[in-house]
Amino acid sequence: MKTVSLVTGDTIPVIGLGTWQASEAVIQQAIHVALDGGYRHIDCAPIYLNEPAIGRALQRYLARENVTIKRENLWITSKLWNSFHAPEQVEPALKQTLHDLQLEYLDLYLIHWPVAFKAAVGLDRPQRGEDYVALEQIPLTATWQALEALVDKGLVKNIGVSNFSISKLKTILAIAKHQPAVNQVESHPYLPQTELLTFCQQHNIVMTAYSPLGSGGRDAAFKKPDEPSVLNDTTIHAIAKSHAVTPAQVLLAWQIARGVVVIPKSVHPERIQQNLAAIKVKLTKDDMEQIDYIDQEIRYIDGSFWETAGSPYTAQGIWQ
Ligand code: A2P
């Protein structure tokens, strides 16, 4: 499996299986198909509400008699949910994830959003302004230092962030004892994140693209009625046709060629395999330029869902 080197010297597999919106009922089969097919990287989060099912799937897979893969051959990422940013909440939150995933350690633990809730919100959605906590009250730097303590205790091997802008990354870099290894953000040709990618590469931070296929299966709550689908883009289709591959494979191959890790989600065996096979797709310089030229600014996961009345957060502020 092709990998990308992190600032710690560890190497992350360039394709991982995304698990957002994968229900408990189907995730076990998806994990087994993925591991059989050669995936070694699974991207998880407690808010996806399927970590216990993923834990059972991993446990069963690793216990199979004819399987030679061991825990240390896998790369498992999870994320600290917004309700647990207070430094004293961080280790218990990680321990719950380790319990659910049935693991002793994580390869990578990310701050999921630069947005904080009261601990009582747990894994529910905040309903009122009072459910939120402003970053002035729990600074991201304090949460970061609590993640660093997890590295020192050997509970996580690498730490990073998700949905962080350049200015928020700078805030962390200014105080970090352990540098952020990864910034996981939405990215696809309609949101190439070129400036952020350049900043990350200059600071030895690997960018991971979530929603690399445009996350078309998203819940209606996260969708605008008229949004264009990057998987249906005509330039992407033409390039796919010229290489006799699928549009999804072109979207993934483009990111990999830019040095970006991808975590496409699928629960269908043929797509899980097709997505991994994108590693073998070699785009030409002209293909890359054509895709770069699409250059739109369509953010599917725009953060507006954290704008509940009375919330101190705005979508614009999140990305600033
Ligand atoms: P499914 O899970 O039913 O296969 P993203 O990774 O950008 O969030 O996109 C995930 C969405 O794209 C899901 O709806 C998933 O559906 C679908 N998908 C995953 N792989 C492919 C593929 N190779 N071709 C088309 N759609 C795909």
Coordinates of C-alpha atoms and ligand atoms in Angstrom, one line a residue:
M1 CA 0.0 0.0 0.0
K2 CA 1.3 3.4 -1.0
T3 CA 2.0 5.6 2.1
V4 CA 2.7 9.3 2.9
S5 CA 5.3 10.2 5.6
L6 CA 4.3 12.2 8.6
V7 CA 6.3 14.6 10.7
T8 CA 6.7 11.9 13.3
G9 CA 8.3 9.5 10.8
D10 CA 5.3 7.3 10.7
T11 CA 3.7 6.5 7.4
I12 CA 0.0 6.8 6.7
P13 CA -1.6 4.7 3.9
V14 CA -2.7 7.0 1.2
I15 CA -6.2 5.6 0.9
G16 CA -8.4 4.8 3.9
L17 CA -11.9 3.7 4.2
G18 CA -14.3 6.5 5.2
T19 CA -17.0 5.5 7.6
W20 CA -19.3 8.5 8.0
Q21 CA -22.9 7.6 7.2
A22 CA -22.0 3.9 7.2
S23 CA -24.7 2.3 9.3
E24 CA -23.9 -0.3 12.0
A25 CA -25.8 -2.9 9.9
V26 CA -23.5 -2.7 6.9
I27 CA -20.2 -1.5 8.3
Q28 CA -18.9 -4.9 9.4
Q29 CA -19.1 -6.3 5.8
A30 CA -17.5 -3.1 4.4
I31 CA -14.6 -3.4 6.8
H32 CA -14.0 -7.1 6.0
V33 CA -14.2 -6.4 2.2
A34 CA -11.9 -3.5 2.6
L35 CA -9.3 -5.4 4.6
D36 CA -9.5 -8.4 2.3
G37 CA -9.0 -6.1 -0.7
G38 CA -5.9 -4.5 0.7
Y39 CA -7.1 -1.4 2.7
R40 CA -5.1 -1.0 5.9
H41 CA -6.4 2.4 7.0
I42 CA -9.9 3.1 8.5
D43 CA -11.1 6.6 9.3
C44 CA -13.5 6.7 12.3
A45 CA -15.2 9.1 14.7
P46 CA -17.5 8.7 17.6
I47 CA -20.0 11.0 16.1
Y48 CA -20.5 8.6 13.2
L49 CA -22.2 6.4 15.9
N50 CA -20.6 3.2 14.5
E51 CA -17.4 2.8 16.4
P52 CA -18.7 -0.2 18.5
A53 CA -19.6 -2.0 15.3
I54 CA -16.2 -1.2 13.7
G55 CA -14.6 -2.5 16.9
R56 CA -16.4 -5.8 16.6
A57 CA -15.6 -6.0 12.9
L58 CA -11.9 -5.4 13.5
Q59 CA -11.8 -7.9 16.4
R60 CA -13.5 -10.6 14.3
Y61 CA -11.3 -10.0 11.3
L62 CA -8.0 -10.1 13.3
A63 CA -9.1 -13.2 15.1
R64 CA -9.8 -15.1 11.8
E65 CA -7.5 -18.2 11.5
N66 CA -6.2 -17.6 8.0
V67 CA -5.5 -13.8 8.5
T68 CA -1.9 -12.7 8.8
I69 CA -2.7 -9.0 9.3
K70 CA -2.0 -7.8 12.9
R71 CA -3.1 -4.7 14.7
E72 CA 0.3 -3.1 14.0
N73 CA -0.3 -3.4 10.2
L74 CA -3.4 -1.3 10.5
W75 CA -3.8 2.5 10.6
I76 CA -6.8 3.6 12.7
T77 CA -7.8 7.2 12.9
S78 CA -10.5 8.6 15.2
K79 CA -11.5 12.1 16.3
L80 CA -12.2 14.1 19.5
W81 CA -15.9 15.2 19.4
N82 CA -16.8 18.8 20.0
S83 CA -18.4 18.1 23.4
F84 CA -15.0 17.0 24.9
H85 CA -12.6 19.9 24.2
A86 CA -12.2 20.7 27.9
P87 CA -8.7 19.3 28.8
E88 CA -10.1 17.1 31.5
Q89 CA -12.6 15.5 29.0
V90 CA -10.0 14.6 26.4
E91 CA -8.6 11.4 27.9
P92 CA -11.9 10.0 28.9
A93 CA -13.3 10.7 25.4
L94 CA -10.3 8.9 23.8
K95 CA -10.7 6.0 26.2
Q96 CA -14.3 5.6 25.2
T97 CA -13.2 5.4 21.6
L98 CA -10.5 2.9 22.4
H99 CA -13.1 0.8 24.3
D100 CA -15.6 1.0 21.4
L101 CA -13.0 0.2 18.8
Q102 CA -11.5 -2.5 21.0
L103 CA -8.0 -1.1 20.6
E104 CA -5.1 -0.3 22.9
Y105 CA -4.0 2.7 20.9
L106 CA -4.9 4.9 17.9
D107 CA -2.5 5.7 15.1
L108 CA -4.0 9.1 14.7
Y109 CA -6.4 11.2 16.9
L110 CA -7.8 14.5 15.5
I111 CA -9.7 17.4 16.9
H112 CA -12.8 17.0 14.8
W113 CA -13.9 20.6 14.5
P114 CA -12.6 24.0 15.9
V115 CA -16.0 24.2 17.6
A116 CA -16.7 23.3 21.3
F117 CA -19.9 22.2 23.1
K118 CA -20.7 21.6 26.7
A119 CA -19.8 18.1 27.8
A120 CA -23.5 17.4 28.6
V121 CA -24.3 17.6 24.9
G122 CA -22.4 14.3 24.4
L123 CA -23.0 12.9 20.9
D124 CA -26.3 14.7 20.5
R125 CA -26.8 17.8 18.4
P126 CA -26.7 21.1 20.3
Q127 CA -30.2 22.5 20.5
R128 CA -29.6 26.0 22.0
G129 CA -27.0 28.7 22.2
E130 CA -26.1 27.6 25.7
D131 CA -25.0 24.2 24.5
Y132 CA -22.0 25.8 22.8
V133 CA -18.8 26.9 24.5
A134 CA -16.8 29.8 22.8
L135 CA -13.1 29.1 21.9
E136 CA -12.2 32.0 24.3
Q137 CA -13.4 29.8 27.1
I138 CA -11.7 26.6 25.9
P139 CA -8.9 27.6 23.6
L140 CA -7.9 25.2 20.9
T141 CA -4.4 25.4 22.3
A142 CA -5.6 23.9 25.7
T143 CA -7.4 21.0 23.9
W144 CA -4.2 20.5 21.8
Q145 CA -2.0 20.2 24.9
A146 CA -4.4 17.6 26.2
L147 CA -4.0 15.6 23.0
E148 CA -0.2 15.9 23.4
A149 CA -0.5 14.3 26.8
L150 CA -2.1 11.3 25.1
V151 CA 1.0 10.9 22.9
D152 CA 3.2 11.0 26.0
K153 CA 1.1 8.3 27.6
G154 CA 1.4 6.1 24.5
L155 CA -2.4 6.1 23.9
V156 CA -2.1 7.7 20.4
K157 CA 0.8 7.7 18.1
N158 CA 0.0 10.8 16.1
I159 CA -2.2 13.8 16.7
G160 CA -3.8 16.3 14.3
V161 CA -6.8 18.4 13.5
S162 CA -9.7 18.5 11.2
N163 CA -11.6 21.4 9.6
F164 CA -8.7 23.8 10.6
S165 CA -7.9 26.9 8.6
I166 CA -4.4 28.3 8.1
S167 CA -4.8 30.8 10.9
K168 CA -6.1 28.1 13.3
L169 CA -3.1 25.9 12.3
K170 CA -0.8 28.7 13.1
T171 CA -2.3 29.0 16.6
I172 CA -1.5 25.4 17.3
L173 CA 2.0 25.5 15.6
A174 CA 2.9 28.4 17.9
I175 CA 2.6 26.3 21.1
A176 CA 2.9 22.7 19.9
K177 CA 5.3 20.4 21.7
H178 CA 4.1 17.7 19.3
Q179 CA 3.4 19.2 15.9
P180 CA 0.1 18.4 14.2
A181 CA 0.7 15.6 11.8
V182 CA -2.5 15.8 9.7
N183 CA -5.2 18.3 8.9
Q184 CA -8.3 16.5 7.6
V185 CA -10.5 18.8 5.5
E186 CA -13.1 18.6 2.8
S187 CA -11.4 18.6 -0.6
H188 CA -12.3 17.7 -4.2
P189 CA -11.9 19.6 -7.5
Y190 CA -14.8 21.9 -6.4
L191 CA -12.9 22.7 -3.2
P192 CA -9.2 22.1 -4.1
Q193 CA -7.9 23.9 -0.9
T194 CA -4.8 24.8 -2.8
E195 CA -3.6 27.6 -0.4
L196 CA -4.2 25.4 2.7
L197 CA -2.4 22.4 1.0
T198 CA 0.6 24.6 0.3
F199 CA 0.7 25.8 3.9
C200 CA 0.4 22.3 5.2
Q201 CA 3.2 21.0 2.9
Q202 CA 5.4 23.9 4.0
H203 CA 4.9 22.9 7.7
N204 CA 5.1 19.1 7.3
I205 CA 1.4 18.6 7.9
V206 CA -0.2 16.0 5.7
M207 CA -3.6 17.0 4.3
T208 CA -6.3 14.4 4.2
A209 CA -9.3 14.9 2.0
Y210 CA -12.7 14.0 3.4
S211 CA -15.6 13.9 1.0
P212 CA -13.2 13.3 -1.9
L213 CA -16.1 12.1 -4.0
G214 CA -18.4 15.0 -3.0
S215 CA -20.2 12.9 -0.3
G216 CA -23.3 12.6 -2.5
G217 CA -24.9 10.2 -0.1
R218 CA -25.1 12.8 2.7
D219 CA -28.1 13.1 4.9
A220 CA -30.6 15.7 3.5
A221 CA -29.9 17.8 6.7
F222 CA -26.3 18.5 5.3
K223 CA -27.4 19.1 1.7
K224 CA -28.4 22.1 -0.4
P225 CA -31.1 21.3 -2.9
D226 CA -29.3 22.6 -6.0
E227 CA -25.7 21.6 -5.3
P228 CA -23.7 20.3 -8.3
S229 CA -22.1 16.9 -8.0
V230 CA -18.4 16.7 -8.5
L231 CA -18.8 13.0 -9.5
N232 CA -20.9 14.1 -12.4
D233 CA -18.5 16.8 -13.6
T234 CA -18.0 16.8 -17.3
T235 CA -14.2 17.3 -17.2
I236 CA -13.8 14.5 -14.7
H237 CA -16.0 12.2 -16.9
A238 CA -13.9 13.0 -20.0
I239 CA -10.6 12.3 -18.2
A240 CA -12.1 9.0 -16.8
K241 CA -13.1 8.0 -20.3
S242 CA -9.7 8.7 -21.7
H243 CA -8.1 6.4 -19.2
A244 CA -10.9 3.8 -19.2
V245 CA -11.4 4.3 -15.4
T246 CA -14.3 5.7 -13.4
P247 CA -14.9 9.3 -12.4
A248 CA -14.4 8.3 -8.7
Q249 CA -11.0 6.9 -9.5
V250 CA -10.0 10.2 -11.3
L251 CA -11.0 12.2 -8.3
L252 CA -8.9 10.0 -6.0
A253 CA -5.9 9.8 -8.3
W254 CA -5.8 13.6 -8.6
Q255 CA -5.6 14.0 -4.8
I256 CA -3.0 11.2 -4.5
A257 CA -0.9 12.9 -7.2
R258 CA -1.0 16.2 -5.1
G259 CA 0.3 14.3 -2.0
V260 CA -3.1 14.3 -0.4
V261 CA -4.4 11.3 1.6
V262 CA -8.0 10.3 0.7
I263 CA -10.7 8.5 2.7
P264 CA -13.6 7.7 0.3
K265 CA -16.6 6.1 2.0
S266 CA -18.4 3.2 0.5
V267 CA -20.3 0.3 1.8
H268 CA -20.5 -1.5 -1.6
P269 CA -17.8 -4.2 -2.2
E270 CA -17.3 -3.3 -5.9
R271 CA -16.9 0.4 -5.1
I272 CA -14.6 -0.2 -2.1
Q273 CA -12.3 -2.2 -4.4
Q274 CA -12.6 0.3 -7.3
N275 CA -11.6 3.2 -5.0
L276 CA -8.5 1.4 -3.8
A277 CA -7.5 0.6 -7.4
A278 CA -7.3 4.4 -8.0
I279 CA -3.8 4.1 -6.6
K280 CA -2.8 2.6 -10.0
V281 CA -4.4 5.4 -12.1
K282 CA -1.7 7.6 -13.5
L283 CA -3.0 11.0 -14.6
T284 CA -1.0 13.1 -17.1
K285 CA 0.2 16.6 -16.5
D286 CA -2.5 17.8 -18.8
D287 CA -5.2 15.9 -16.8
M288 CA -3.9 17.4 -13.6
E289 CA -4.0 20.9 -15.1
Q290 CA -7.5 20.4 -16.5
I291 CA -8.7 19.4 -13.0
D292 CA -6.9 22.3 -11.3
Y293 CA -8.6 24.6 -13.8
I294 CA -12.1 23.6 -12.7
D295 CA -11.3 25.7 -9.6
Q296 CA -14.7 26.3 -8.0
E297 CA -15.5 27.1 -4.4
I298 CA -18.2 24.7 -3.4
R299 CA -18.0 23.6 0.1
Y300 CA -20.5 20.8 0.7
I301 CA -19.9 20.5 4.5
D302 CA -20.1 24.2 5.1
G303 CA -20.3 24.3 8.9
S304 CA -23.6 26.3 8.8
F305 CA -25.1 23.6 11.0
W306 CA -23.1 25.1 14.0
E307 CA -25.0 28.4 13.6
T308 CA -27.9 27.6 15.9
A309 CA -29.4 30.7 17.4
G310 CA -27.2 32.0 20.2
S311 CA -24.2 29.9 19.0
P312 CA -20.9 31.8 19.1
Y313 CA -19.9 30.1 15.9
T314 CA -20.5 31.2 12.3
A315 CA -19.6 29.1 9.2
Q316 CA -17.5 32.0 8.0
G317 CA -15.6 32.2 11.3
I318 CA -14.9 28.5 11.2
W319 CA -13.0 28.7 7.9
Q320 CA -11.2 32.0 8.7
Ligands
A2P1 P1 -22.0 4.0 -1.2 O1 -21.5 4.0 0.2 O2 -23.4 3.6 -1.3 O3 -21.1 3.3 -2.1 P2 -17.4 10.7 0.0 O4 -16.3 9.7 0.2 O5 -17.0 11.8 -0.8 O6 -18.1 11.1 1.3 O7 -18.5 10.0 -0.9 C1 -19.2 8.9 -0.4 C2 -20.5 8.7 -1.3 O8 -20.0 8.3 -2.6 C3 -21.4 7.6 -0.8 O9 -22.7 8.0 -1.1 C4 -20.9 6.4 -1.6 O10 -22.0 5.5 -1.7 C5 -20.5 7.0 -2.9 N1 -19.4 6.3 -3.6 C6 -18.4 5.7 -3.0 N2 -17.5 5.2 -3.9 C7 -18.1 5.4 -5.1 C8 -17.7 5.1 -6.4 N3 -16.6 4.5 -6.7 N4 -18.5 5.6 -7.4 C9 -19.7 6.2 -7.1 N5 -20.1 6.5 -5.9 C10 -19.3 6.1 -4.9

